[in-house]
Amino acid sequence: MYETRVLSGMRPTGSLHLGHYHGVLKNWARLQAEYPCLFFVADWHALTTDYAKPEAIVDNTIEMVLDWLAVGLDPSRCVIFQQSAIKAHAELYLLFGMITPVPWLERNPTYKEQREQIQDRDLSTYGFLGYPVLQAADILMYRADGVPVGIDQAPHVELTREIARRFNASYRPLFPEPETLLSEIPKILGTDGRKMSKSYNNAVYLTEPAGDVDRKLSRMVTDPRRARRTDPGDPNDCPAYQSFHKTYCTPDELAYQAEGCRSASIGCLECKQIMIKHVQAELEPIRARRAKLTPDDARRALAAGNAAAQAVAEATMADVRAAMGMG
Ligand code: SF4
């Protein structure tokens, strides 16, 4: 067992899809076997972009935690908690806000990108600008030294490191500078070839019935050159091949599919059925576990995790207040 303590969170988006599974959850399930881990529902973070629609957060939290349990996160091996249940996050966020220069936040690439790209929500708030400070509080509260993130989140962890350095230099060296734990993440596209996302209506969910998974993946976009069964195609131009086939099929199957595509000796449906069989085999045990879970299982996991997180947070805040001379 390593000394490293791992922390990661996810906004409560409700039911999770294969993009979440390959991008985050598989990694979490692996990490819980190797490190002490804390995984949290980032419900306050959801408000930084969706403050106008808070009503779904409670239901989405339960749905999401049930999916976490279904993929194998085990409350006896990791701490699963809810950010808003630990009020100390708000206190540490406030204190870090006092020492964080505004230009550090303004130069955050995600901030600039999302302000430009997201037009249907109000991102002109203080909360949206300051959310990396809240993220720093989430991470440093547990003195986590490993943060599993995708490459796009790496600048946020760098900002957390800067805030930790500034705090340590200004008061007392309390916080480790967390490392990003980047992992090889397979590319999972949505059925229309764009990034898999609930809002694009192109997602395959972890717990949807096998028939729906089959239907969605059978219709997934392929190389447009294969309009007819007799037209040859190129797997390099096929979103299904580049994401699902490469993630799920064996090397022999991939070679068969690529050759069959280029020579038009197989049709797209036959080609996809090879991949769909693997997807169903992966989803079947998840669906079976999920069917046995009830909302009370999620509530119990959160109650136990909140208590464990609370104890760590109280100890950290006692040290922080002492270091800052706040009594
Ligand atoms: S045959 Fe297979 S690889 Fe080729 S376009 Fe169809 S699904 Fe894609």
PDB file of C-alpha atoms in Angstrom, residues 133-321:
ATOM      1  CA  VAL A 133     -10.365  27.676  -5.436  1.00  0.00           C
ATOM      2  CA  LEU A 134     -13.225  25.481  -4.234  1.00  0.00           C
ATOM      3  CA  GLN A 135     -11.528  22.576  -5.972  1.00  0.00           C
ATOM      4  CA  ALA A 136      -8.284  23.398  -4.126  1.00  0.00           C
ATOM      5  CA  ALA A 137     -10.222  23.364  -0.848  1.00  0.00           C
ATOM      6  CA  ASP A 138     -11.765  19.975  -1.754  1.00  0.00           C
ATOM      7  CA  ILE A 139      -8.368  18.457  -2.452  1.00  0.00           C
ATOM      8  CA  LEU A 140      -6.253  20.052   0.268  1.00  0.00           C
ATOM      9  CA  MET A 141      -8.886  19.497   2.970  1.00  0.00           C
ATOM     10  CA  TYR A 142      -7.947  15.798   2.847  1.00  0.00           C
ATOM     11  CA  ARG A 143      -4.254  16.534   2.231  1.00  0.00           C
ATOM     12  CA  ALA A 144      -4.615  14.394  -0.851  1.00  0.00           C
ATOM     13  CA  ASP A 145      -1.393  13.983  -2.741  1.00  0.00           C
ATOM     14  CA  GLY A 146      -2.803  12.201  -5.787  1.00  0.00           C
ATOM     15  CA  VAL A 147      -5.615  13.539  -7.939  1.00  0.00           C
ATOM     16  CA  PRO A 148      -6.786  11.352 -10.821  1.00  0.00           C
ATOM     17  CA  VAL A 149      -7.895  13.711 -13.579  1.00  0.00           C
ATOM     18  CA  GLY A 150      -8.147  13.941 -17.313  1.00  0.00           C
ATOM     19  CA  ILE A 151      -5.561  16.059 -19.107  1.00  0.00           C
ATOM     20  CA  ASP A 152      -8.052  18.958 -19.420  1.00  0.00           C
ATOM     21  CA  GLN A 153      -8.248  19.201 -15.618  1.00  0.00           C
ATOM     22  CA  ALA A 154      -4.482  19.241 -15.093  1.00  0.00           C
ATOM     23  CA  PRO A 155      -4.300  23.093 -14.944  1.00  0.00           C
ATOM     24  CA  HIS A 156      -6.714  23.034 -11.993  1.00  0.00           C
ATOM     25  CA  VAL A 157      -4.448  20.724 -10.048  1.00  0.00           C
ATOM     26  CA  GLU A 158      -1.549  23.048 -10.864  1.00  0.00           C
ATOM     27  CA  LEU A 159      -3.560  25.906  -9.372  1.00  0.00           C
ATOM     28  CA  THR A 160      -4.180  23.794  -6.258  1.00  0.00           C
ATOM     29  CA  ARG A 161      -0.422  23.287  -6.003  1.00  0.00           C
ATOM     30  CA  GLU A 162       0.131  27.043  -6.263  1.00  0.00           C
ATOM     31  CA  ILE A 163      -2.449  27.740  -3.566  1.00  0.00           C
ATOM     32  CA  ALA A 164      -0.866  25.095  -1.305  1.00  0.00           C
ATOM     33  CA  ARG A 165       2.571  26.657  -1.855  1.00  0.00           C
ATOM     34  CA  ARG A 166       1.277  30.127  -1.089  1.00  0.00           C
ATOM     35  CA  PHE A 167      -0.476  28.978   2.081  1.00  0.00           C
ATOM     36  CA  ASN A 168       2.548  26.979   3.242  1.00  0.00           C
ATOM     37  CA  ALA A 169       4.889  29.924   2.622  1.00  0.00           C
ATOM     38  CA  SER A 170       2.569  32.480   4.249  1.00  0.00           C
ATOM     39  CA  TYR A 171       1.645  30.550   7.411  1.00  0.00           C
ATOM     40  CA  ARG A 172       2.909  27.046   8.074  1.00  0.00           C
ATOM     41  CA  PRO A 173       3.695  24.081   5.798  1.00  0.00           C
ATOM     42  CA  LEU A 174       0.428  22.189   6.231  1.00  0.00           C
ATOM     43  CA  PHE A 175      -0.423  21.017   2.765  1.00  0.00           C
ATOM     44  CA  PRO A 176       1.209  18.574   0.349  1.00  0.00           C
ATOM     45  CA  GLU A 177       1.426  19.675  -3.264  1.00  0.00           C
ATOM     46  CA  PRO A 178      -0.793  17.126  -4.983  1.00  0.00           C
ATOM     47  CA  GLU A 179       0.292  15.305  -8.105  1.00  0.00           C
ATOM     48  CA  THR A 180      -1.991  14.626 -11.039  1.00  0.00           C
ATOM     49  CA  LEU A 181      -2.506  10.926 -11.638  1.00  0.00           C
ATOM     50  CA  LEU A 182      -3.004  10.925 -15.379  1.00  0.00           C
ATOM     51  CA  SER A 183      -4.130   7.650 -16.808  1.00  0.00           C
ATOM     52  CA  GLU A 184      -4.482   6.288 -20.301  1.00  0.00           C
ATOM     53  CA  ILE A 185      -8.111   7.009 -21.086  1.00  0.00           C
ATOM     54  CA  PRO A 186      -9.708   5.265 -24.046  1.00  0.00           C
ATOM     55  CA  LYS A 187     -11.564   7.570 -26.369  1.00  0.00           C
ATOM     56  CA  ILE A 188     -15.296   6.876 -26.125  1.00  0.00           C
ATOM     57  CA  LEU A 189     -17.371   8.814 -28.607  1.00  0.00           C
ATOM     58  CA  GLY A 190     -21.131   9.240 -28.629  1.00  0.00           C
ATOM     59  CA  THR A 191     -23.259   7.417 -31.162  1.00  0.00           C
ATOM     60  CA  ASP A 192     -23.188  10.486 -33.440  1.00  0.00           C
ATOM     61  CA  GLY A 193     -19.376  10.619 -33.434  1.00  0.00           C
ATOM     62  CA  ARG A 194     -19.124  13.638 -31.094  1.00  0.00           C
ATOM     63  CA  LYS A 195     -17.931  13.541 -27.485  1.00  0.00           C
ATOM     64  CA  MET A 196     -20.298  11.312 -25.493  1.00  0.00           C
ATOM     65  CA  SER A 197     -22.570  13.603 -23.499  1.00  0.00           C
ATOM     66  CA  LYS A 198     -26.043  13.567 -22.006  1.00  0.00           C
ATOM     67  CA  SER A 199     -26.687  16.982 -23.553  1.00  0.00           C
ATOM     68  CA  TYR A 200     -25.877  15.722 -27.070  1.00  0.00           C
ATOM     69  CA  ASN A 201     -28.350  12.849 -26.635  1.00  0.00           C
ATOM     70  CA  ASN A 202     -25.728  10.448 -27.950  1.00  0.00           C
ATOM     71  CA  ALA A 203     -24.831   8.535 -24.781  1.00  0.00           C
ATOM     72  CA  VAL A 204     -24.991   4.849 -23.908  1.00  0.00           C
ATOM     73  CA  TYR A 205     -25.862   4.562 -20.213  1.00  0.00           C
ATOM     74  CA  LEU A 206     -24.397   2.024 -17.822  1.00  0.00           C
ATOM     75  CA  THR A 207     -27.749   0.731 -16.700  1.00  0.00           C
ATOM     76  CA  GLU A 208     -29.932   0.925 -19.762  1.00  0.00           C
ATOM     77  CA  PRO A 209     -31.533  -2.295 -20.999  1.00  0.00           C
ATOM     78  CA  ALA A 210     -29.452  -4.551 -23.233  1.00  0.00           C
ATOM     79  CA  GLY A 211     -31.888  -4.050 -26.133  1.00  0.00           C
ATOM     80  CA  ASP A 212     -31.422  -0.271 -26.035  1.00  0.00           C
ATOM     81  CA  VAL A 213     -27.638  -0.607 -25.940  1.00  0.00           C
ATOM     82  CA  ASP A 214     -27.814  -2.922 -28.944  1.00  0.00           C
ATOM     83  CA  ARG A 215     -30.082  -0.555 -30.858  1.00  0.00           C
ATOM     84  CA  LYS A 216     -28.002   2.560 -30.124  1.00  0.00           C
ATOM     85  CA  LEU A 217     -24.665   0.976 -31.001  1.00  0.00           C
ATOM     86  CA  SER A 218     -26.077  -0.702 -34.122  1.00  0.00           C
ATOM     87  CA  ARG A 219     -27.009   2.758 -35.371  1.00  0.00           C
ATOM     88  CA  MET A 220     -23.752   4.453 -34.420  1.00  0.00           C
ATOM     89  CA  VAL A 221     -22.211   6.513 -37.213  1.00  0.00           C
ATOM     90  CA  THR A 222     -19.541   4.838 -39.323  1.00  0.00           C
ATOM     91  CA  ASP A 223     -17.406   5.783 -42.310  1.00  0.00           C
ATOM     92  CA  PRO A 224     -19.884   7.611 -44.596  1.00  0.00           C
ATOM     93  CA  ARG A 225     -18.230   5.974 -47.625  1.00  0.00           C
ATOM     94  CA  ARG A 226     -19.929   2.723 -46.645  1.00  0.00           C
ATOM     95  CA  ALA A 227     -23.360   3.900 -47.791  1.00  0.00           C
ATOM     96  CA  ARG A 228     -23.955   0.520 -49.458  1.00  0.00           C
ATOM     97  CA  ARG A 229     -22.847  -2.894 -48.223  1.00  0.00           C
ATOM     98  CA  THR A 230     -20.615  -3.245 -51.305  1.00  0.00           C
ATOM     99  CA  ASP A 231     -18.810   0.114 -50.803  1.00  0.00           C
ATOM    100  CA  PRO A 232     -15.368  -0.242 -49.214  1.00  0.00           C
ATOM    101  CA  GLY A 233     -14.521   1.970 -46.250  1.00  0.00           C
ATOM    102  CA  ASP A 234     -11.628   2.966 -44.035  1.00  0.00           C
ATOM    103  CA  PRO A 235     -11.623   2.193 -40.283  1.00  0.00           C
ATOM    104  CA  ASN A 236      -9.532   5.322 -39.731  1.00  0.00           C
ATOM    105  CA  ASP A 237     -12.576   7.344 -40.744  1.00  0.00           C
ATOM    106  CA  CYS A 238     -15.073   5.323 -38.718  1.00  0.00           C
ATOM    107  CA  PRO A 239     -16.029   6.805 -35.305  1.00  0.00           C
ATOM    108  CA  ALA A 240     -17.333   3.412 -34.137  1.00  0.00           C
ATOM    109  CA  TYR A 241     -14.031   1.709 -34.957  1.00  0.00           C
ATOM    110  CA  GLN A 242     -11.882   4.503 -33.544  1.00  0.00           C
ATOM    111  CA  SER A 243     -13.651   4.515 -30.189  1.00  0.00           C
ATOM    112  CA  PHE A 244     -15.713   1.409 -29.409  1.00  0.00           C
ATOM    113  CA  HIS A 245     -13.985  -1.197 -31.564  1.00  0.00           C
ATOM    114  CA  LYS A 246     -10.530  -0.126 -30.404  1.00  0.00           C
ATOM    115  CA  THR A 247     -11.625  -0.101 -26.770  1.00  0.00           C
ATOM    116  CA  TYR A 248     -13.454  -3.412 -26.761  1.00  0.00           C
ATOM    117  CA  CYS A 249     -12.248  -5.739 -29.526  1.00  0.00           C
ATOM    118  CA  THR A 250      -9.268  -8.083 -29.492  1.00  0.00           C
ATOM    119  CA  PRO A 251      -6.321  -7.481 -31.870  1.00  0.00           C
ATOM    120  CA  ASP A 252      -7.477 -10.395 -34.040  1.00  0.00           C
ATOM    121  CA  GLU A 253     -10.992  -9.015 -34.214  1.00  0.00           C
ATOM    122  CA  LEU A 254      -9.697  -5.550 -35.091  1.00  0.00           C
ATOM    123  CA  ALA A 255      -7.601  -6.971 -37.921  1.00  0.00           C
ATOM    124  CA  TYR A 256     -10.612  -8.908 -39.243  1.00  0.00           C
ATOM    125  CA  GLN A 257     -12.842  -5.825 -39.041  1.00  0.00           C
ATOM    126  CA  ALA A 258     -10.297  -3.513 -40.693  1.00  0.00           C
ATOM    127  CA  GLU A 259      -9.684  -5.915 -43.549  1.00  0.00           C
ATOM    128  CA  GLY A 260     -13.404  -6.597 -43.968  1.00  0.00           C
ATOM    129  CA  CYS A 261     -14.122  -2.865 -43.992  1.00  0.00           C
ATOM    130  CA  ARG A 262     -11.501  -2.039 -46.623  1.00  0.00           C
ATOM    131  CA  SER A 263     -12.507  -4.941 -48.875  1.00  0.00           C
ATOM    132  CA  ALA A 264     -16.255  -4.583 -48.184  1.00  0.00           C
ATOM    133  CA  SER A 265     -16.345  -8.270 -47.273  1.00  0.00           C
ATOM    134  CA  ILE A 266     -18.321  -7.500 -44.096  1.00  0.00           C
ATOM    135  CA  GLY A 267     -21.160  -5.069 -43.495  1.00  0.00           C
ATOM    136  CA  CYS A 268     -21.151  -2.431 -40.746  1.00  0.00           C
ATOM    137  CA  LEU A 269     -23.776  -4.275 -38.740  1.00  0.00           C
ATOM    138  CA  GLU A 270     -21.781  -7.504 -38.690  1.00  0.00           C
ATOM    139  CA  CYS A 271     -18.676  -5.509 -37.820  1.00  0.00           C
ATOM    140  CA  LYS A 272     -20.413  -3.733 -34.944  1.00  0.00           C
ATOM    141  CA  GLN A 273     -21.974  -6.912 -33.578  1.00  0.00           C
ATOM    142  CA  ILE A 274     -18.474  -8.131 -32.695  1.00  0.00           C
ATOM    143  CA  MET A 275     -17.957  -5.008 -30.590  1.00  0.00           C
ATOM    144  CA  ILE A 276     -21.487  -4.935 -29.142  1.00  0.00           C
ATOM    145  CA  LYS A 277     -21.008  -8.444 -27.741  1.00  0.00           C
ATOM    146  CA  HIS A 278     -18.063  -7.169 -25.660  1.00  0.00           C
ATOM    147  CA  VAL A 279     -19.910  -4.036 -24.526  1.00  0.00           C
ATOM    148  CA  GLN A 280     -22.856  -6.138 -23.355  1.00  0.00           C
ATOM    149  CA  ALA A 281     -20.528  -8.532 -21.517  1.00  0.00           C
ATOM    150  CA  GLU A 282     -19.016  -5.583 -19.644  1.00  0.00           C
ATOM    151  CA  LEU A 283     -22.351  -3.960 -18.855  1.00  0.00           C
ATOM    152  CA  GLU A 284     -24.222  -7.092 -17.807  1.00  0.00           C
ATOM    153  CA  PRO A 285     -22.732  -7.454 -14.290  1.00  0.00           C
ATOM    154  CA  ILE A 286     -23.068  -3.685 -13.748  1.00  0.00           C
ATOM    155  CA  ARG A 287     -26.754  -3.835 -14.683  1.00  0.00           C
ATOM    156  CA  ALA A 288     -27.263  -6.868 -12.449  1.00  0.00           C
ATOM    157  CA  ARG A 289     -25.658  -5.151  -9.431  1.00  0.00           C
ATOM    158  CA  ARG A 290     -27.528  -1.927 -10.087  1.00  0.00           C
ATOM    159  CA  ALA A 291     -30.873  -3.765 -10.232  1.00  0.00           C
ATOM    160  CA  LYS A 292     -30.337  -4.993  -6.670  1.00  0.00           C
ATOM    161  CA  LEU A 293     -29.462  -1.569  -5.244  1.00  0.00           C
ATOM    162  CA  THR A 294     -31.972   0.846  -3.742  1.00  0.00           C
ATOM    163  CA  PRO A 295     -31.675   4.558  -2.931  1.00  0.00           C
ATOM    164  CA  ASP A 296     -31.116   3.569   0.708  1.00  0.00           C
ATOM    165  CA  ASP A 297     -27.854   1.893  -0.310  1.00  0.00           C
ATOM    166  CA  ALA A 298     -26.650   5.216  -1.699  1.00  0.00           C
ATOM    167  CA  ARG A 299     -27.850   7.097   1.402  1.00  0.00           C
ATOM    168  CA  ARG A 300     -26.081   4.627   3.708  1.00  0.00           C
ATOM    169  CA  ALA A 301     -22.828   4.888   1.727  1.00  0.00           C
ATOM    170  CA  LEU A 302     -23.002   8.686   1.871  1.00  0.00           C
ATOM    171  CA  ALA A 303     -23.842   8.772   5.577  1.00  0.00           C
ATOM    172  CA  ALA A 304     -20.832   6.608   6.450  1.00  0.00           C
ATOM    173  CA  GLY A 305     -18.560   8.492   4.048  1.00  0.00           C
ATOM    174  CA  ASN A 306     -19.716  11.897   5.266  1.00  0.00           C
ATOM    175  CA  ALA A 307     -18.875  10.938   8.842  1.00  0.00           C
ATOM    176  CA  ALA A 308     -15.392   9.767   7.848  1.00  0.00           C
ATOM    177  CA  ALA A 309     -14.758  12.866   5.710  1.00  0.00           C
ATOM    178  CA  GLN A 310     -16.053  15.146   8.468  1.00  0.00           C
ATOM    179  CA  ALA A 311     -13.503  13.789  10.937  1.00  0.00           C
ATOM    180  CA  VAL A 312     -10.600  14.477   8.549  1.00  0.00           C
ATOM    181  CA  ALA A 313     -11.968  17.908   7.634  1.00  0.00           C
ATOM    182  CA  GLU A 314     -12.302  18.956  11.286  1.00  0.00           C
ATOM    183  CA  ALA A 315      -8.687  18.004  11.974  1.00  0.00           C
ATOM    184  CA  THR A 316      -7.473  19.931   8.919  1.00  0.00           C
ATOM    185  CA  MET A 317      -9.477  23.031   9.814  1.00  0.00           C
ATOM    186  CA  ALA A 318      -8.129  23.016  13.372  1.00  0.00           C
ATOM    187  CA  ASP A 319      -4.607  23.104  11.913  1.00  0.00           C
ATOM    188  CA  VAL A 320      -5.529  25.772   9.354  1.00  0.00           C
ATOM    189  CA  ARG A 321      -7.117  28.071  11.954  1.00  0.00           C
TER     190      ARG A 321
END
